[in-house]
Each structure stands twice: as structure tokens, then as C-alpha cells.
Amino acid sequence: MGLAADIAHSRVTVYLPAGDKKFFTVYKQEQPMTQIGNRLPDATGKKIRSMEEPLVNRALQQNTVVEGLREWELGVFNSFKAFPLRDSKGKAFAALSFDTAVPDDIIINQAVELLRSMKQPVDGNLNYGRMSPEDGLIVVDKNKIIIAANNEAKHIFEVMDVKDLVGRRTNDMAINWPLVGMVMDTGTAESKEYTMHGRLISMRVLPVVAKPHKGCAFVILQDITELRKKDEELLIKSVVIKEIHHRVKNNLQTIASLLRLQERRAETGESKNILKDCICRVNSIAVVHEYLSQQDTGLIDVAKVAKGIYQAILSSMVQPEFKLETNFYADTASLPSEKATSIALILNELLQNAIEHAFCGRDKGRIDVNFTDAGDNYRLEIKDDGIGMPTGFDIKKTSSLGLKIIKTMAEADLQGSFDLNANSSGGVSALVIIPKGGMEECQKD
């Protein structure tokens, strides 16, 4: 019914007689998607007095097609056509009406035949999908001659310098649609994309009667030339953006390599440590760009980024003779790249801090990393069983650059919080809470 409403530019309604003969029940009603504005509220399920719908009443009582005018709103009249729906004995048991401001008897009559011939559900069949206001509609008779066309179809062909559609055959050199003949021969709906006169046209051909060689067909057309151009432009932009991320990753790795060379030439342990920290930070950002270069969206799975950083830090900072027990867990969370970058840097700093300071004077230890979805927020937690925090430690007064980076990113970039606490069994637990509020908007953008 929805497709029939679109085809006919009409509101389509099925009326059933109620138990009381003075009333009808609106069994189903569909509004056309091809018509902008001029709509009334859906009346499906409503009970209506038969005297308010005299044309419907006549169609049922006289078992015949009735047409006339119906007041759409105060002082505005639409063309109204009511068709009886008959049972196997030929008795009218319901009425089907078409209510439109732009009547076309050929199109409406064929839309009725389309509905009557539908013996099987067509849900999920894209060929029977709804139309849009820009779609062209053509009716082809059994001799493959165009007998009706809407204004949109005429406009599509005028752009291609093809005029006077009505009366042309579908095998006309200016049209040449073998698909129409095939559909009418088989009684099965088909679709195809054609290049015609330099334009790309999407075509759906629907047999009015779903039986071979049984009458007319509807041809639904859409000029998708500009749509395809936009798709190609988006694809090119996507490839370019991925290439940019790939080059940024390579440049960051080059910077990390230069810093590594400088680290080897550093004369003091403090200089070496500073350069090592910088290398890890640069590599953490490079990991984010590596994932961005592999996908088409600006969203990144933080779980994959976190695991990449976790493995890189352990392999580069843990000495071979040190026995480090580790555990890593991360829930999947697709976040915007700028948020993922902040989380990556925070994880980098926390892991570095734990490996550098937690196990002084020891030959073994344990680090647990957990990134979890806690409903309204995400929780990044790093625990160690090390020597714990120094006596009198105050995170607000610390001079550590790494901790300042973590605090700034957690609070300013992620609008979250960061805290360090001593574990009851020894060691330190670092917790970053990242609220989801605002991230959903970033993902929509």
C-alpha cells in the first residue's frame, strides 16, 4: 500500500464495514512519500460514520468504482476514487480509496491492479521499496508503449534531451530498455543501473500483474549521477585522509628514531631518561595514527590502541632479567581519535611510571591493566604490587611531568578525573574515570 500511495501520489485507505452498518473502520491507511506537505493525520484504526464517506458507502453498496470530489480541508477539494474489494463470490467486503490533488486515472488504475495482484508479501524486496519525491514514474502497456509518465520522469529525460515520452516504445533508440520486456515476459520485478546520454540512471521495473505476459509494468527511475559523483568524492577523500594518517605515523616514527639516536649520544642518565620518555610519548601518538590509517571512520577502538601501547612499552622498557607478571583486559570502545589519543598518552605515562618507579630494588613484580565500560563512564586502571608511594606524597604538589600530563589530559581533554591510591596489599593503583557524556555527540559529528 505504501508503494501504491507513492506511485499514485495519493493517500490510500482500506475501509471495512463495522458491526454497525452506520460506521466504517479504517483498516489501513498510507500517505505518499512522493508528495511533500498536504497531509492529514493517519486514520488507521479509526471508526468513521458511513454518512461522512458517501463515496466509500456507494462503492460498497453498489459494488462498483465510484469517483468524485472529497473535501480535504476547509474549502480545498481532492479527487477521490473508491474501488470495491471483492471476495471469491464477487461480493464487496471492503473498499480501497485513492485521495489525491493530482489525479491520473491510468496510474491510479494500475496501482490498484498492482495491489490486487500481490499474493505474496514483498517485505525486504528492495524492488518494491518506497519512492522519493525525486523519482520518475513511467507506465508501460502490454505492447511496451509508454502510456503515462509523471513530471519527474519527464524532467529526467528532458535533461538528456529526450522529449515526448508518452507514446514512445521502450525499444526506441533514445531509450532502449530491454529490462522492461524481460520483466513483462517473466512477471518478476528487476532493477538495474543504466548509463544513458551521459547520465547514470537507477531503474526498477515492476510488473503490474505478477504473471508472465499479463499487462502493464511500472518503471521507477532515479537519476543517481550526482549521487555517484559524491560517493566517488567521499571515497577519494577517505583514501587521502588514510594516507595522511599513514604519513603522520611514519613521520612520528622518524622523530622517535631521531630521538633514539640522540638518547644514545646523551652523556647523563637524566638526559637519557627524558629522551626515552619522549620516544614513548611520540610512539603512543603514532599507534593512534596507525589505526586511523587502516579504517574509514574517525573512530578508533581504544581496546586495540591500548593493547598496542601496552605491548610496546613492555617490550621496550622491561629489562630481560626482570620477571614481570602482567595482565591486560580492555572492553571494546569506539571513540573519536582525539579522545583515543588522550587515553593512549595517559596509558603510556602510567605504564612508564609504574615500570620506572614501582619496582626499585626488586627483581620481579606484577602490573594489571584494565580498561572497562562502566555504563556512564569508562575506567582505566593500572595496578602494581611495587614499593608504593613515597611518604608524604601529594599528587597536587608533585613536580613529575608525567603525572601532570596525565592529570591535564584526564581533566581538561576528557572531562574526567585521575587519582592515585595505595593498595591494601602494597603497591599503587592509578584510576582514570572518563565520562561518556559528550563523547556520543563527538561520535555523531
XYZ file of C-alpha atoms in Angstrom:
445
model
C 0.000 0.000 0.000
C 2.873 2.371 0.742
C 4.348 1.881 -2.732
C 0.880 2.230 -4.309
C 0.427 5.524 -2.441
C 3.814 6.734 -3.761
C 3.044 5.656 -7.319
C -0.349 7.383 -7.391
C 0.667 10.462 -5.324
C -2.394 9.574 -3.274
C -3.419 8.808 0.254
C -4.510 5.160 0.087
C -7.091 3.825 2.536
C -8.804 0.482 3.102
C -12.271 0.710 4.696
C -14.053 -2.218 6.319
C -17.746 -2.183 7.311
C -18.116 -2.124 11.090
C -20.596 -4.302 13.017
C -22.959 -1.348 12.906
C -23.767 -0.556 9.245
C -23.716 3.145 10.069
C -19.925 3.001 10.539
C -16.736 2.085 8.717
C -13.409 1.096 10.263
C -10.228 2.389 8.653
C -8.325 -0.892 8.424
C -5.148 0.646 6.973
C -4.013 3.987 5.604
C -0.805 5.028 3.844
C 0.425 8.516 2.963
C 2.529 9.119 -0.183
C 6.225 9.819 0.325
C 6.281 11.376 -3.161
C 4.119 14.260 -2.012
C 5.563 16.967 0.223
C 3.077 18.609 2.607
C -0.701 18.365 2.186
C -1.005 15.588 4.782
C -3.637 14.705 7.321
C -3.111 12.607 10.476
C -3.102 8.823 9.991
C -6.629 7.484 10.479
C -5.699 3.780 10.757
C -7.935 2.080 13.340
C -10.467 4.902 13.477
C -14.231 4.408 13.306
C -15.984 6.727 10.829
C -19.688 7.311 10.177
C -20.685 5.988 6.749
C -22.581 9.226 6.062
C -19.247 11.075 6.292
C -17.844 8.933 3.442
C -20.706 8.741 0.904
C -18.409 7.717 -1.989
C -16.988 4.808 0.014
C -20.513 3.824 1.044
C -21.676 3.800 -2.601
C -18.664 1.721 -3.708
C -19.572 -0.914 -1.091
C -23.328 -0.823 -1.546
C -23.297 -0.789 -5.365
C -20.158 -2.954 -5.713
C -18.717 -0.582 -8.298
C -15.976 2.003 -8.772
C -17.065 5.441 -7.609
C -15.263 8.717 -8.115
C -15.882 12.340 -7.214
C -14.527 15.115 -5.044
C -13.794 14.993 -1.338
C -13.134 17.976 0.917
C -9.542 17.602 2.084
C -9.691 20.605 4.330
C -11.966 23.623 4.556
C -12.563 24.850 1.003
C -9.968 22.503 -0.546
C -11.162 19.503 -2.585
C -9.220 16.473 -3.776
C -10.026 13.934 -6.445
C -11.378 10.802 -4.729
C -11.753 7.351 -6.240
C -13.085 4.308 -4.377
C -12.723 0.712 -5.580
C -14.671 -2.254 -4.169
C -12.552 -5.195 -2.976
C -14.439 -8.383 -3.806
C -14.357 -11.903 -2.351
C -14.331 -15.117 -4.379
C -18.082 -14.776 -4.957
C -17.774 -11.257 -6.318
C -19.258 -9.573 -3.237
C -17.694 -6.322 -1.989
C -16.260 -6.842 1.511
C -14.092 -3.697 1.683
C -13.298 -0.505 -0.210
C -9.945 0.851 -1.377
C -9.728 4.624 -1.913
C -7.239 6.953 -3.580
C -7.328 10.550 -2.405
C -5.126 12.975 -4.401
C -4.695 16.549 -5.585
C -3.011 15.379 -8.829
C -5.289 12.686 -10.301
C -4.079 10.431 -13.115
C -6.587 7.686 -13.881
C -4.088 5.497 -15.748
C -1.578 5.497 -12.879
C -4.249 5.064 -10.172
C -5.964 2.195 -12.011
C -2.651 0.382 -12.498
C -1.713 0.960 -8.832
C -4.988 -0.774 -7.878
C -4.131 -3.700 -10.162
C -0.674 -3.902 -8.575
C -2.257 -4.240 -5.128
C -4.800 -6.780 -6.301
C -2.120 -8.958 -7.896
C 0.077 -9.079 -4.770
C -0.440 -12.611 -3.469
C 2.901 -12.850 -1.653
C 4.449 -10.468 0.933
C 7.212 -8.307 -0.567
C 8.793 -7.132 2.703
C 12.552 -6.935 2.247
C 12.356 -6.921 -1.567
C 14.143 -3.678 -2.481
C 12.426 -3.575 -5.861
C 9.163 -2.821 -4.023
C 10.703 -0.177 -1.742
C 9.087 3.221 -1.247
C 9.625 6.036 -3.752
C 11.048 9.501 -3.090
C 9.716 12.835 -4.423
C 12.572 12.914 -6.989
C 11.746 9.515 -8.511
C 10.390 9.360 -12.028
C 7.463 7.054 -12.794
C 6.519 5.610 -16.167
C 3.700 3.204 -17.083
C 4.327 0.813 -19.982
C 1.447 -1.131 -21.567
C 1.466 -4.734 -22.807
C 2.776 -3.585 -26.215
C 5.747 -1.948 -24.454
C 4.486 1.546 -25.230
C 4.735 4.311 -22.628
C 1.184 5.348 -21.740
C 1.843 7.624 -18.743
C 4.747 9.459 -17.101
C 4.959 11.776 -14.124
C 6.652 15.188 -14.214
C 9.809 13.857 -12.531
C 10.280 11.229 -15.276
C 9.742 13.877 -17.961
C 12.319 16.127 -16.304
C 14.908 13.306 -16.095
C 14.601 12.770 -19.864
C 14.467 16.464 -20.729
C 17.912 16.782 -19.107
C 19.034 14.081 -21.573
C 17.295 15.977 -24.420
C 14.638 13.280 -24.827
C 11.125 14.725 -25.084
C 7.591 13.409 -25.686
C 7.951 10.269 -23.565
C 4.304 9.211 -23.806
C 3.783 7.211 -26.989
C 7.380 6.018 -27.309
C 8.268 2.330 -27.279
C 10.743 1.035 -24.742
C 12.948 -0.264 -27.580
C 13.109 3.258 -29.046
C 16.780 4.113 -29.789
C 16.594 7.086 -27.396
C 15.519 4.765 -24.540
C 16.321 1.115 -25.318
C 15.189 -0.703 -22.165
C 15.417 -4.483 -22.749
C 14.852 -4.964 -18.996
C 11.212 -3.831 -19.340
C 10.440 -6.519 -21.879
C 12.174 -9.173 -19.754
C 10.130 -8.247 -16.658
C 6.862 -8.335 -18.596
C 7.827 -11.706 -20.084
C 8.680 -13.250 -16.707
C 6.351 -11.392 -14.307
C 9.255 -10.827 -11.903
C 10.421 -7.407 -10.714
C 14.014 -6.468 -11.579
C 16.350 -3.492 -11.130
C 19.430 -2.220 -12.918
C 21.638 0.832 -13.371
C 21.958 2.277 -16.885
C 24.204 4.923 -18.385
C 22.016 6.942 -20.717
C 23.165 10.050 -22.595
C 25.964 10.576 -20.102
C 23.690 10.196 -17.042
C 23.605 7.280 -14.605
C 20.026 6.108 -14.094
C 18.784 3.637 -11.475
C 15.787 1.712 -12.777
C 13.242 -0.545 -11.095
C 10.729 -2.375 -13.266
C 7.648 -3.830 -11.529
C 5.076 -5.972 -13.325
C 1.570 -4.721 -12.506
C 0.350 -8.319 -12.505
C 2.885 -10.796 -11.178
C 2.314 -13.235 -14.039
C 4.147 -13.547 -17.367
C 2.648 -11.640 -20.322
C -0.190 -10.158 -18.226
C -0.340 -6.456 -18.973
C 1.409 -3.299 -17.829
C 4.596 -2.515 -15.911
C 5.758 0.359 -13.752
C 9.214 1.800 -14.395
C 10.638 3.773 -11.449
C 13.637 5.920 -12.317
C 16.163 7.881 -10.321
C 18.988 9.992 -11.717
C 21.898 8.981 -9.474
C 24.662 10.717 -11.457
C 25.378 13.350 -8.797
C 24.968 10.795 -6.002
C 27.647 8.576 -7.546
C 29.942 11.578 -8.025
C 29.576 12.421 -4.336
C 30.239 8.779 -3.405
C 33.417 8.844 -5.502
C 34.490 12.145 -3.937
C 33.920 10.741 -0.446
C 35.892 7.620 -1.346
C 38.785 9.727 -2.643
C 38.703 11.896 0.495
C 38.682 8.779 2.660
C 41.734 7.385 0.842
C 43.526 10.740 1.124
C 42.773 11.005 4.873
C 44.004 7.446 5.454
C 47.169 8.257 3.523
C 47.689 11.401 5.618
C 47.383 9.375 8.838
C 49.839 6.837 7.405
C 52.343 9.591 6.622
C 51.867 11.215 10.041
C 52.572 7.825 11.640
C 55.729 7.450 9.533
C 56.863 10.974 10.407
C 56.295 10.337 14.112
C 58.296 7.128 13.889
C 61.075 9.065 12.156
C 61.041 11.595 15.015
C 61.168 8.719 17.523
C 64.165 7.271 15.648
C 65.971 10.626 15.762
C 65.281 10.908 19.490
C 66.583 7.384 19.948
C 69.837 8.363 18.200
C 70.064 11.386 20.460
C 69.426 9.185 23.506
C 72.436 7.036 22.634
C 74.629 10.147 22.473
C 73.314 11.585 25.758
C 76.013 11.818 28.392
C 73.902 11.809 31.562
C 71.354 9.342 32.874
C 68.813 12.133 33.351
C 69.057 13.156 29.681
C 68.674 9.560 28.579
C 65.527 9.133 30.713
C 63.972 12.345 29.388
C 64.599 11.308 25.786
C 63.288 7.788 26.481
C 60.064 9.284 27.875
C 59.696 11.477 24.788
C 60.202 8.480 22.489
C 57.430 6.545 24.242
C 55.037 9.519 24.012
C 55.695 10.000 20.304
C 55.238 6.266 19.677
C 51.912 6.297 21.578
C 50.556 9.003 19.266
C 51.940 7.078 16.266
C 49.946 3.989 17.320
C 46.712 6.013 17.148
C 47.533 7.264 13.631
C 48.412 3.730 12.580
C 44.872 2.577 13.422
C 43.353 5.663 11.755
C 45.279 4.827 8.566
C 43.645 1.376 8.492
C 39.976 2.376 8.712
C 37.420 4.655 7.071
C 35.992 6.455 10.105
C 37.381 8.888 12.658
C 36.505 6.422 15.431
C 39.102 4.156 16.999
C 38.732 1.011 19.072
C 40.529 2.081 22.250
C 40.978 -1.566 23.267
C 43.228 -2.198 20.241
C 45.203 1.011 20.748
C 45.666 0.271 24.459
C 46.933 -3.235 23.736
C 49.380 -1.916 21.139
C 50.822 0.640 23.572
C 50.875 -1.902 26.413
C 52.902 -4.383 24.351
C 55.252 -1.675 23.004
C 56.034 -0.284 26.479
C 56.680 -3.719 27.985
C 58.961 -4.798 25.148
C 60.993 -1.554 25.171
C 61.259 -0.772 28.909
C 61.294 -4.053 30.834
C 64.802 -5.422 31.254
C 65.269 -9.098 30.229
C 66.434 -10.137 33.717
C 63.376 -8.602 35.419
C 60.497 -11.059 35.960
C 57.333 -9.068 35.309
C 53.957 -10.732 35.611
C 51.277 -8.883 33.616
C 47.553 -8.970 32.963
C 45.724 -6.939 30.348
C 41.965 -6.551 29.781
C 40.065 -3.998 27.668
C 36.420 -3.652 26.684
C 35.713 -2.607 23.097
C 35.031 1.137 22.887
C 34.961 3.123 19.634
C 35.861 6.723 20.437
C 36.842 9.816 18.400
C 40.521 9.982 17.510
C 41.285 12.972 19.753
C 39.821 11.150 22.788
C 41.669 7.953 21.885
C 44.928 9.920 21.614
C 44.473 11.343 25.115
C 43.741 7.889 26.549
C 46.767 6.470 24.713
C 49.088 9.105 26.202
C 47.635 8.600 29.691
C 48.175 4.834 29.466
C 51.715 5.419 28.186
C 52.572 7.687 31.128
C 51.017 5.367 33.729
C 52.818 2.289 32.417
C 56.137 4.116 32.202
C 55.677 5.469 35.705
C 54.890 2.010 37.109
C 57.823 0.296 35.374
C 60.318 3.033 36.310
C 59.345 3.614 39.953
C 57.285 0.720 41.334
C 59.954 -1.972 41.484
C 63.140 -0.219 42.592
C 65.474 -2.762 44.199
C 63.346 -5.742 43.130
C 63.845 -8.456 40.536
C 60.171 -9.256 39.959
C 56.708 -7.672 40.103
C 53.191 -7.548 38.679
C 51.197 -4.964 36.685
C 47.477 -5.231 35.866
C 45.918 -3.034 33.165
C 42.134 -2.789 32.849
C 40.054 -0.576 30.550
C 36.364 -1.198 31.246
C 32.982 0.147 30.179
C 31.197 1.015 33.440
C 27.913 2.227 31.963
C 28.048 6.019 32.301
C 31.831 6.144 32.074
C 34.991 4.313 31.088
C 37.557 3.281 33.728
C 41.268 2.947 33.025
C 43.026 1.292 35.966
C 46.681 0.309 36.340
C 47.700 -1.606 39.480
C 51.136 -2.725 40.595
C 52.426 -4.645 43.632
C 55.511 -2.484 43.957
C 57.033 -0.459 46.778
C 54.157 2.015 46.936
C 54.159 5.816 47.037
C 56.813 7.834 48.885
C 55.971 9.049 52.381
C 54.084 12.349 52.286
C 53.352 12.058 48.536
C 50.702 14.555 47.335
C 49.561 14.310 43.733
C 48.540 18.006 43.777
C 52.085 19.104 44.697
C 54.094 16.679 42.548
C 56.703 18.022 40.129
C 56.516 14.906 37.910
C 55.917 15.900 34.280
C 54.298 12.515 33.536
C 51.730 12.889 36.332
C 50.997 16.463 35.250
C 50.383 15.255 31.686
C 48.005 12.555 32.961
C 46.090 14.987 35.185
C 45.765 17.624 32.460
C 44.548 15.177 29.841
C 42.166 13.365 32.176
C 40.549 16.572 33.414
C 40.866 19.043 30.509
C 40.722 16.779 27.428
C 38.456 14.004 28.730
C 36.469 15.960 31.368
C 37.222 13.118 33.764
C 39.293 12.517 36.879
C 42.619 10.972 37.865
C 43.655 9.593 41.241
C 46.479 7.572 42.773
C 45.904 5.359 45.806
C 47.950 2.894 47.817
C 46.788 -0.729 47.563
C 45.957 -2.516 50.811
C 48.334 -5.333 49.818
C 51.093 -2.958 48.749
C 51.785 -1.127 45.539
C 49.832 1.644 43.826
C 46.515 1.798 41.977
C 46.068 4.550 39.353
C 42.475 5.199 38.284
C 41.266 7.418 35.421
C 37.488 7.857 35.084
C 36.311 9.105 31.683
C 32.632 10.159 31.483
C 30.752 9.215 28.321
C 28.764 12.456 28.301
C 29.832 14.467 25.261
C 31.587 11.536 23.574
C 28.281 10.426 21.972
C 27.988 13.892 20.384
C 31.539 13.610 19.061
C 30.714 10.219 17.563
C 27.581 11.637 15.856
C 29.589 14.537 14.452
